[in-house]
Amino acid sequence: MSSSSPEIVLTSSPDGPIVAYDVSAGTIVAQFTGSRSPRRGLTVVGKDFGKSYIAASHISPTTGCGSIHLYKWWSSTAFHNLPLPEPVAPLAASFDGLYLFAGGISGSVHTLSVPSGNVLKSLPTHNKPVTCVGVNHDESLLISGSDDGTIAIVPIFRLDYATHRLSHAQRIPHEFWSLRRGTHLRTVVFPCTISGIALHPTEPEFYAAGSDGSVYIGSFMVGSRKNVIQGSELMTFPHKHRGAVVSAVLVNAGRNMVSASEDGIVLIWDVGEGQVIMAFGNEMSSISDLVSATGISYNKGHSSAVGKNVATECDIALSCEELIKTMPVRQMIEMEDLLKVAGEDRSRAIDTLESAIAIYEKLLELILNEAKKCTLSSKQR
C-alpha cells in the first residue's frame, strides 16, 4: 500500500483515548485524552491543518451531561469544551471547518460555530435520538438519521428541514436514494444490523459495517456488472472481525478500506483483492467510531506517549508555521484580524498612491503645456 502522503485514521472509545494511526505503517501517531465518546461521536473539523480540529462527543461519567471536546492536532488534551443543551452522539462538520453539526438524544440537530462553540441553531428534526449526521459532497445538504425511522434532508443555507420517510439507519432492509433526483435506487436486505456504510469514490459500490463482524460489499445500482459477474446481490470479505464492526472508511482513493470493531481491532484491506494486509489496535480498549483524516502528515520519528505535548511531532511545513500552530486560538484570531486590517490598509495606501500619481501626472502635463506657451510667446517677440 502506497500513498504520496500518509493516510491518518482516528479511533474513539467510550472508555479510552482517541488514537491516531498511520495507515501505511499501522503505528500510533498520537493519542488524545479526556473524552468518553459514544458511537459515531468523532469527526475532523476542517481540511486546512492550521485551522483543523478533532471533535469528539463526550458524555460525563458522573453527571451524564453532554458536551463536545475540541482538540488541536499537536496537543493531547482538549483545548475547548463546548457545552450543549443535551447529550449528543453523531457529529459532522462543514468542509471549511466553520460549523459543527451534532445529533442529540431528543431528536434535534444542533449547529455550532467553530471554535467558539456558540449554538447557532437547534432543529427538532426527529422524534427519537439522532443516530447519524452527514454533509453531502457540495455542502448544500445536511443529512441525519434517527431511531424513529426517518432521514431528514436539511438545506444548509436555509437551516430549515424537510423529513423524508426512508429507511431506519440500523434496520436490516436498507434503501438507497438519489438525492439529486429524489428517486429510490434499490433496497438491500442485510442479514444483520449495519453500523455504517462507505461509498466508493469512483464506482457504484458500498461497503457496510456488520454487527456480525463482516464487511459487506454490494452495489447501489440495480443490475450492476459486478453483481452480474459474481452472481450475488451481496458479498463479504473472506476475513471477519471477532467483534461487531462499528465503522468502515475508504482511503487511498478507494484502493484500501479500514474497518474497526468494538473489540478494539483495526483492519486494513486491499479492496481489489479483498484481503487483510494489516491488523493493529488495542484489545484492552473498545472502539466506538473510526474516521479518516486525509492530508495530515507528520514526523514518523516522534513519541506517541499519552499526556505529552506533540507540538513538534506534526511536521507540516516550515518552522514559522510551527510557531503559529502553538499560539492560543484567541491570539491566532487577533493575528488574522491584524493581517486583515493590514491588507485593507495596504489596499487603501495603493489606491491613494495611484490617485496621487494621477494628480502628479496631470500637474506635470499642465506645467509642460504652460512651458510650451511661454516658449511660443518668447519666439513671437
PDB file of C-alpha atoms in Angstrom, residues 178-366:
ATOM      1  CA  SER A 178     -30.641   9.583  -5.279  1.00  0.00           C
ATOM      2  CA  LEU A 179     -30.603  12.976  -3.565  1.00  0.00           C
ATOM      3  CA  ARG A 180     -30.291  14.760  -6.887  1.00  0.00           C
ATOM      4  CA  ARG A 181     -33.383  13.171  -8.419  1.00  0.00           C
ATOM      5  CA  GLY A 182     -35.212  12.219  -5.236  1.00  0.00           C
ATOM      6  CA  THR A 183     -35.750   8.705  -6.589  1.00  0.00           C
ATOM      7  CA  HIS A 184     -35.380   5.300  -4.972  1.00  0.00           C
ATOM      8  CA  LEU A 185     -32.439   3.326  -6.391  1.00  0.00           C
ATOM      9  CA  ARG A 186     -32.761  -0.021  -4.656  1.00  0.00           C
ATOM     10  CA  THR A 187     -33.376  -1.869  -1.400  1.00  0.00           C
ATOM     11  CA  VAL A 188     -30.718  -4.183   0.034  1.00  0.00           C
ATOM     12  CA  VAL A 189     -31.515  -6.702   2.769  1.00  0.00           C
ATOM     13  CA  PHE A 190     -28.668  -7.436   5.175  1.00  0.00           C
ATOM     14  CA  PRO A 191     -28.502 -10.468   7.477  1.00  0.00           C
ATOM     15  CA  CYS A 192     -27.531  -8.316  10.467  1.00  0.00           C
ATOM     16  CA  THR A 193     -27.526  -4.792  11.874  1.00  0.00           C
ATOM     17  CA  ILE A 194     -25.405  -2.308   9.896  1.00  0.00           C
ATOM     18  CA  SER A 195     -23.491   0.400  11.787  1.00  0.00           C
ATOM     19  CA  GLY A 196     -22.172   2.375   8.829  1.00  0.00           C
ATOM     20  CA  ILE A 197     -21.764   2.413   5.062  1.00  0.00           C
ATOM     21  CA  ALA A 198     -18.854   3.731   2.965  1.00  0.00           C
ATOM     22  CA  LEU A 199     -19.364   4.581  -0.711  1.00  0.00           C
ATOM     23  CA  HIS A 200     -16.596   4.029  -3.262  1.00  0.00           C
ATOM     24  CA  PRO A 201     -15.372   7.352  -4.722  1.00  0.00           C
ATOM     25  CA  THR A 202     -15.487   6.199  -8.365  1.00  0.00           C
ATOM     26  CA  GLU A 203     -17.595   3.018  -8.521  1.00  0.00           C
ATOM     27  CA  PRO A 204     -21.294   2.457  -7.630  1.00  0.00           C
ATOM     28  CA  GLU A 205     -20.263   0.217  -4.727  1.00  0.00           C
ATOM     29  CA  PHE A 206     -20.752   0.314  -0.983  1.00  0.00           C
ATOM     30  CA  TYR A 207     -19.020  -1.323   1.974  1.00  0.00           C
ATOM     31  CA  ALA A 208     -21.200  -1.946   5.025  1.00  0.00           C
ATOM     32  CA  ALA A 209     -20.047  -2.498   8.615  1.00  0.00           C
ATOM     33  CA  GLY A 210     -21.923  -5.509  10.014  1.00  0.00           C
ATOM     34  CA  SER A 211     -22.675  -6.336  13.638  1.00  0.00           C
ATOM     35  CA  ASP A 212     -21.721  -9.969  12.914  1.00  0.00           C
ATOM     36  CA  GLY A 213     -18.088  -8.926  12.256  1.00  0.00           C
ATOM     37  CA  SER A 214     -18.370  -8.990   8.458  1.00  0.00           C
ATOM     38  CA  VAL A 215     -17.848  -6.212   5.940  1.00  0.00           C
ATOM     39  CA  TYR A 216     -20.492  -6.488   3.211  1.00  0.00           C
ATOM     40  CA  ILE A 217     -19.905  -5.377  -0.376  1.00  0.00           C
ATOM     41  CA  GLY A 218     -22.631  -4.529  -2.847  1.00  0.00           C
ATOM     42  CA  SER A 219     -23.817  -2.067  -5.471  1.00  0.00           C
ATOM     43  CA  PHE A 220     -26.421   0.652  -5.020  1.00  0.00           C
ATOM     44  CA  MET A 221     -27.257   0.410  -8.738  1.00  0.00           C
ATOM     45  CA  VAL A 222     -29.608  -2.369  -9.833  1.00  0.00           C
ATOM     46  CA  GLY A 223     -28.101  -4.792 -12.354  1.00  0.00           C
ATOM     47  CA  SER A 224     -24.507  -3.613 -11.965  1.00  0.00           C
ATOM     48  CA  ARG A 225     -21.877  -5.508 -13.929  1.00  0.00           C
ATOM     49  CA  LYS A 226     -20.030  -6.628 -10.781  1.00  0.00           C
ATOM     50  CA  ASN A 227     -23.138  -8.222  -9.295  1.00  0.00           C
ATOM     51  CA  VAL A 228     -23.919  -9.981 -12.568  1.00  0.00           C
ATOM     52  CA  ILE A 229     -20.388 -11.423 -12.710  1.00  0.00           C
ATOM     53  CA  GLN A 230     -20.421 -12.530  -9.067  1.00  0.00           C
ATOM     54  CA  GLY A 231     -23.994 -13.827  -9.325  1.00  0.00           C
ATOM     55  CA  SER A 232     -24.848 -12.386  -5.903  1.00  0.00           C
ATOM     56  CA  GLU A 233     -26.521  -9.240  -4.637  1.00  0.00           C
ATOM     57  CA  LEU A 234     -24.363  -9.087  -1.505  1.00  0.00           C
ATOM     58  CA  MET A 235     -20.836 -10.332  -0.856  1.00  0.00           C
ATOM     59  CA  THR A 236     -18.486 -10.287   2.122  1.00  0.00           C
ATOM     60  CA  PHE A 237     -14.751 -10.116   2.538  1.00  0.00           C
ATOM     61  CA  PRO A 238     -13.402 -13.581   3.445  1.00  0.00           C
ATOM     62  CA  HIS A 239     -11.954 -12.452   6.780  1.00  0.00           C
ATOM     63  CA  LYS A 240     -14.166 -11.362   9.701  1.00  0.00           C
ATOM     64  CA  HIS A 241     -13.711  -9.266  12.814  1.00  0.00           C
ATOM     65  CA  ARG A 242     -14.235 -11.072  16.106  1.00  0.00           C
ATOM     66  CA  GLY A 243     -16.480  -8.236  17.306  1.00  0.00           C
ATOM     67  CA  ALA A 244     -19.165  -6.068  15.726  1.00  0.00           C
ATOM     68  CA  VAL A 245     -17.816  -3.689  13.062  1.00  0.00           C
ATOM     69  CA  VAL A 246     -18.573  -0.101  14.115  1.00  0.00           C
ATOM     70  CA  SER A 247     -17.239   1.757  11.061  1.00  0.00           C
ATOM     71  CA  ALA A 248     -15.611   1.318   7.663  1.00  0.00           C
ATOM     72  CA  VAL A 249     -13.845   4.055   5.664  1.00  0.00           C
ATOM     73  CA  LEU A 250     -12.104   4.086   2.280  1.00  0.00           C
ATOM     74  CA  VAL A 251      -8.618   5.582   1.915  1.00  0.00           C
ATOM     75  CA  ASN A 252      -6.016   5.963  -0.822  1.00  0.00           C
ATOM     76  CA  ALA A 253      -8.636   6.867  -3.460  1.00  0.00           C
ATOM     77  CA  GLY A 254     -10.649   3.731  -2.730  1.00  0.00           C
ATOM     78  CA  ARG A 255      -7.769   1.287  -3.065  1.00  0.00           C
ATOM     79  CA  ASN A 256      -7.836   0.436   0.634  1.00  0.00           C
ATOM     80  CA  MET A 257     -10.501   0.159   3.272  1.00  0.00           C
ATOM     81  CA  VAL A 258     -10.093   0.495   7.039  1.00  0.00           C
ATOM     82  CA  SER A 259     -12.585  -1.152   9.372  1.00  0.00           C
ATOM     83  CA  ALA A 260     -12.792  -1.070  13.166  1.00  0.00           C
ATOM     84  CA  SER A 261     -14.645  -3.340  15.578  1.00  0.00           C
ATOM     85  CA  GLU A 262     -15.921  -2.944  19.114  1.00  0.00           C
ATOM     86  CA  ASP A 263     -13.199  -5.253  20.456  1.00  0.00           C
ATOM     87  CA  GLY A 264     -10.538  -2.644  19.651  1.00  0.00           C
ATOM     88  CA  ILE A 265      -9.100  -4.148  16.444  1.00  0.00           C
ATOM     89  CA  VAL A 266      -8.500  -2.177  13.241  1.00  0.00           C
ATOM     90  CA  LEU A 267      -8.063  -3.992   9.905  1.00  0.00           C
ATOM     91  CA  ILE A 268      -6.699  -2.563   6.661  1.00  0.00           C
ATOM     92  CA  TRP A 269      -7.928  -4.216   3.465  1.00  0.00           C
ATOM     93  CA  ASP A 270      -6.805  -4.368  -0.130  1.00  0.00           C
ATOM     94  CA  VAL A 271     -10.161  -3.627  -1.785  1.00  0.00           C
ATOM     95  CA  GLY A 272      -9.250  -5.211  -5.116  1.00  0.00           C
ATOM     96  CA  GLU A 273      -8.025  -8.472  -3.572  1.00  0.00           C
ATOM     97  CA  GLY A 274     -10.439  -8.492  -0.649  1.00  0.00           C
ATOM     98  CA  GLN A 275      -7.637  -9.451   1.739  1.00  0.00           C
ATOM     99  CA  VAL A 276      -6.432  -8.084   5.067  1.00  0.00           C
ATOM    100  CA  ILE A 277      -2.986  -6.542   4.613  1.00  0.00           C
ATOM    101  CA  MET A 278      -2.531  -5.217   8.147  1.00  0.00           C
ATOM    102  CA  ALA A 279      -4.116  -5.520  11.582  1.00  0.00           C
ATOM    103  CA  PHE A 280      -3.491  -3.375  14.636  1.00  0.00           C
ATOM    104  CA  GLY A 281      -5.273  -1.897  17.620  1.00  0.00           C
ATOM    105  CA  ASN A 282      -5.679  -2.315  21.347  1.00  0.00           C
ATOM    106  CA  GLU A 283      -7.795  -5.162  22.649  1.00  0.00           C
ATOM    107  CA  MET A 284      -7.814  -3.540  26.103  1.00  0.00           C
ATOM    108  CA  SER A 285      -9.913  -0.595  24.840  1.00  0.00           C
ATOM    109  CA  SER A 286     -13.143  -0.784  22.853  1.00  0.00           C
ATOM    110  CA  ILE A 287     -13.764   1.356  19.751  1.00  0.00           C
ATOM    111  CA  SER A 288     -16.886   3.463  19.272  1.00  0.00           C
ATOM    112  CA  ASP A 289     -16.022   5.126  15.939  1.00  0.00           C
ATOM    113  CA  LEU A 290     -13.396   5.410  13.207  1.00  0.00           C
ATOM    114  CA  VAL A 291     -12.866   8.331  10.799  1.00  0.00           C
ATOM    115  CA  SER A 292     -10.207   9.223   8.238  1.00  0.00           C
ATOM    116  CA  ALA A 293      -8.145  12.420   8.261  1.00  0.00           C
ATOM    117  CA  THR A 294      -6.800  12.920   4.752  1.00  0.00           C
ATOM    118  CA  GLY A 295      -3.943  15.361   4.199  1.00  0.00           C
ATOM    119  CA  ILE A 296      -2.305  15.231   7.640  1.00  0.00           C
ATOM    120  CA  SER A 297       1.415  14.445   7.570  1.00  0.00           C
ATOM    121  CA  TYR A 298       3.827  14.091  10.453  1.00  0.00           C
ATOM    122  CA  ASN A 299       7.334  13.233  11.596  1.00  0.00           C
ATOM    123  CA  LYS A 300       7.484   9.450  11.955  1.00  0.00           C
ATOM    124  CA  GLY A 301      10.281   9.668  14.498  1.00  0.00           C
ATOM    125  CA  HIS A 302       8.192  11.179  17.247  1.00  0.00           C
ATOM    126  CA  SER A 303       6.974   9.721  20.525  1.00  0.00           C
ATOM    127  CA  SER A 304       3.276   8.960  20.953  1.00  0.00           C
ATOM    128  CA  ALA A 305       3.064   8.878  24.741  1.00  0.00           C
ATOM    129  CA  VAL A 306      -0.258   9.984  26.202  1.00  0.00           C
ATOM    130  CA  GLY A 307      -0.127  13.306  28.042  1.00  0.00           C
ATOM    131  CA  LYS A 308       2.899  14.709  26.209  1.00  0.00           C
ATOM    132  CA  ASN A 309       2.641  17.827  24.105  1.00  0.00           C
ATOM    133  CA  VAL A 310       3.166  16.860  20.474  1.00  0.00           C
ATOM    134  CA  ALA A 311       3.735  20.319  19.015  1.00  0.00           C
ATOM    135  CA  THR A 312       6.941  19.197  17.285  1.00  0.00           C
ATOM    136  CA  GLU A 313       5.582  15.831  16.187  1.00  0.00           C
ATOM    137  CA  CYS A 314       3.470  17.098  13.308  1.00  0.00           C
ATOM    138  CA  ASP A 315       5.850  18.129  10.553  1.00  0.00           C
ATOM    139  CA  ILE A 316       3.564  20.059   8.235  1.00  0.00           C
ATOM    140  CA  ALA A 317       5.706  22.673   6.532  1.00  0.00           C
ATOM    141  CA  LEU A 318       8.049  25.455   7.642  1.00  0.00           C
ATOM    142  CA  SER A 319       9.192  26.326  11.145  1.00  0.00           C
ATOM    143  CA  CYS A 320       7.239  29.592  11.085  1.00  0.00           C
ATOM    144  CA  GLU A 321       4.054  27.569  10.668  1.00  0.00           C
ATOM    145  CA  GLU A 322       5.032  25.514  13.719  1.00  0.00           C
ATOM    146  CA  LEU A 323       5.158  28.751  15.720  1.00  0.00           C
ATOM    147  CA  ILE A 324       1.681  29.723  14.524  1.00  0.00           C
ATOM    148  CA  LYS A 325       0.325  26.305  15.494  1.00  0.00           C
ATOM    149  CA  THR A 326       1.394  26.729  19.124  1.00  0.00           C
ATOM    150  CA  MET A 327      -0.432  30.039  19.513  1.00  0.00           C
ATOM    151  CA  PRO A 328      -3.654  30.205  21.554  1.00  0.00           C
ATOM    152  CA  VAL A 329      -6.811  30.405  19.477  1.00  0.00           C
ATOM    153  CA  ARG A 330      -7.548  33.974  20.623  1.00  0.00           C
ATOM    154  CA  GLN A 331      -4.060  35.093  19.623  1.00  0.00           C
ATOM    155  CA  MET A 332      -4.417  33.429  16.222  1.00  0.00           C
ATOM    156  CA  ILE A 333      -7.778  35.155  15.675  1.00  0.00           C
ATOM    157  CA  GLU A 334      -6.264  38.509  16.717  1.00  0.00           C
ATOM    158  CA  MET A 335      -3.370  37.933  14.318  1.00  0.00           C
ATOM    159  CA  GLU A 336      -5.787  37.124  11.496  1.00  0.00           C
ATOM    160  CA  ASP A 337      -7.714  40.330  12.268  1.00  0.00           C
ATOM    161  CA  LEU A 338      -4.494  42.355  12.262  1.00  0.00           C
ATOM    162  CA  LEU A 339      -3.431  40.812   8.955  1.00  0.00           C
ATOM    163  CA  LYS A 340      -6.844  41.578   7.518  1.00  0.00           C
ATOM    164  CA  VAL A 341      -6.617  45.210   8.672  1.00  0.00           C
ATOM    165  CA  ALA A 342      -3.058  45.443   7.343  1.00  0.00           C
ATOM    166  CA  GLY A 343      -4.241  44.106   3.997  1.00  0.00           C
ATOM    167  CA  GLU A 344      -7.066  46.642   3.881  1.00  0.00           C
ATOM    168  CA  ASP A 345      -4.642  49.467   4.838  1.00  0.00           C
ATOM    169  CA  ARG A 346      -2.270  48.321   2.107  1.00  0.00           C
ATOM    170  CA  SER A 347      -5.071  48.372  -0.441  1.00  0.00           C
ATOM    171  CA  ARG A 348      -6.092  51.881   0.644  1.00  0.00           C
ATOM    172  CA  ALA A 349      -2.459  53.024   0.511  1.00  0.00           C
ATOM    173  CA  ILE A 350      -2.095  51.668  -3.023  1.00  0.00           C
ATOM    174  CA  ASP A 351      -5.319  53.419  -4.068  1.00  0.00           C
ATOM    175  CA  THR A 352      -4.100  56.687  -2.506  1.00  0.00           C
ATOM    176  CA  LEU A 353      -0.722  56.340  -4.216  1.00  0.00           C
ATOM    177  CA  GLU A 354      -2.364  55.680  -7.583  1.00  0.00           C
ATOM    178  CA  SER A 355      -4.564  58.768  -7.099  1.00  0.00           C
ATOM    179  CA  ALA A 356      -1.520  60.864  -6.159  1.00  0.00           C
ATOM    180  CA  ILE A 357       0.382  59.623  -9.219  1.00  0.00           C
ATOM    181  CA  ALA A 358      -2.595  60.526 -11.422  1.00  0.00           C
ATOM    182  CA  ILE A 359      -2.693  64.029  -9.891  1.00  0.00           C
ATOM    183  CA  TYR A 360       1.068  64.489 -10.383  1.00  0.00           C
ATOM    184  CA  GLU A 361       0.786  63.329 -13.988  1.00  0.00           C
ATOM    185  CA  LYS A 362      -1.995  65.845 -14.586  1.00  0.00           C
ATOM    186  CA  LEU A 363       0.026  68.589 -12.869  1.00  0.00           C
ATOM    187  CA  LEU A 364       3.105  67.719 -14.937  1.00  0.00           C
ATOM    188  CA  GLU A 365       1.016  67.874 -18.086  1.00  0.00           C
ATOM    189  CA  LEU A 366      -0.244  71.355 -17.114  1.00  0.00           C
TER     190      LEU A 366
END
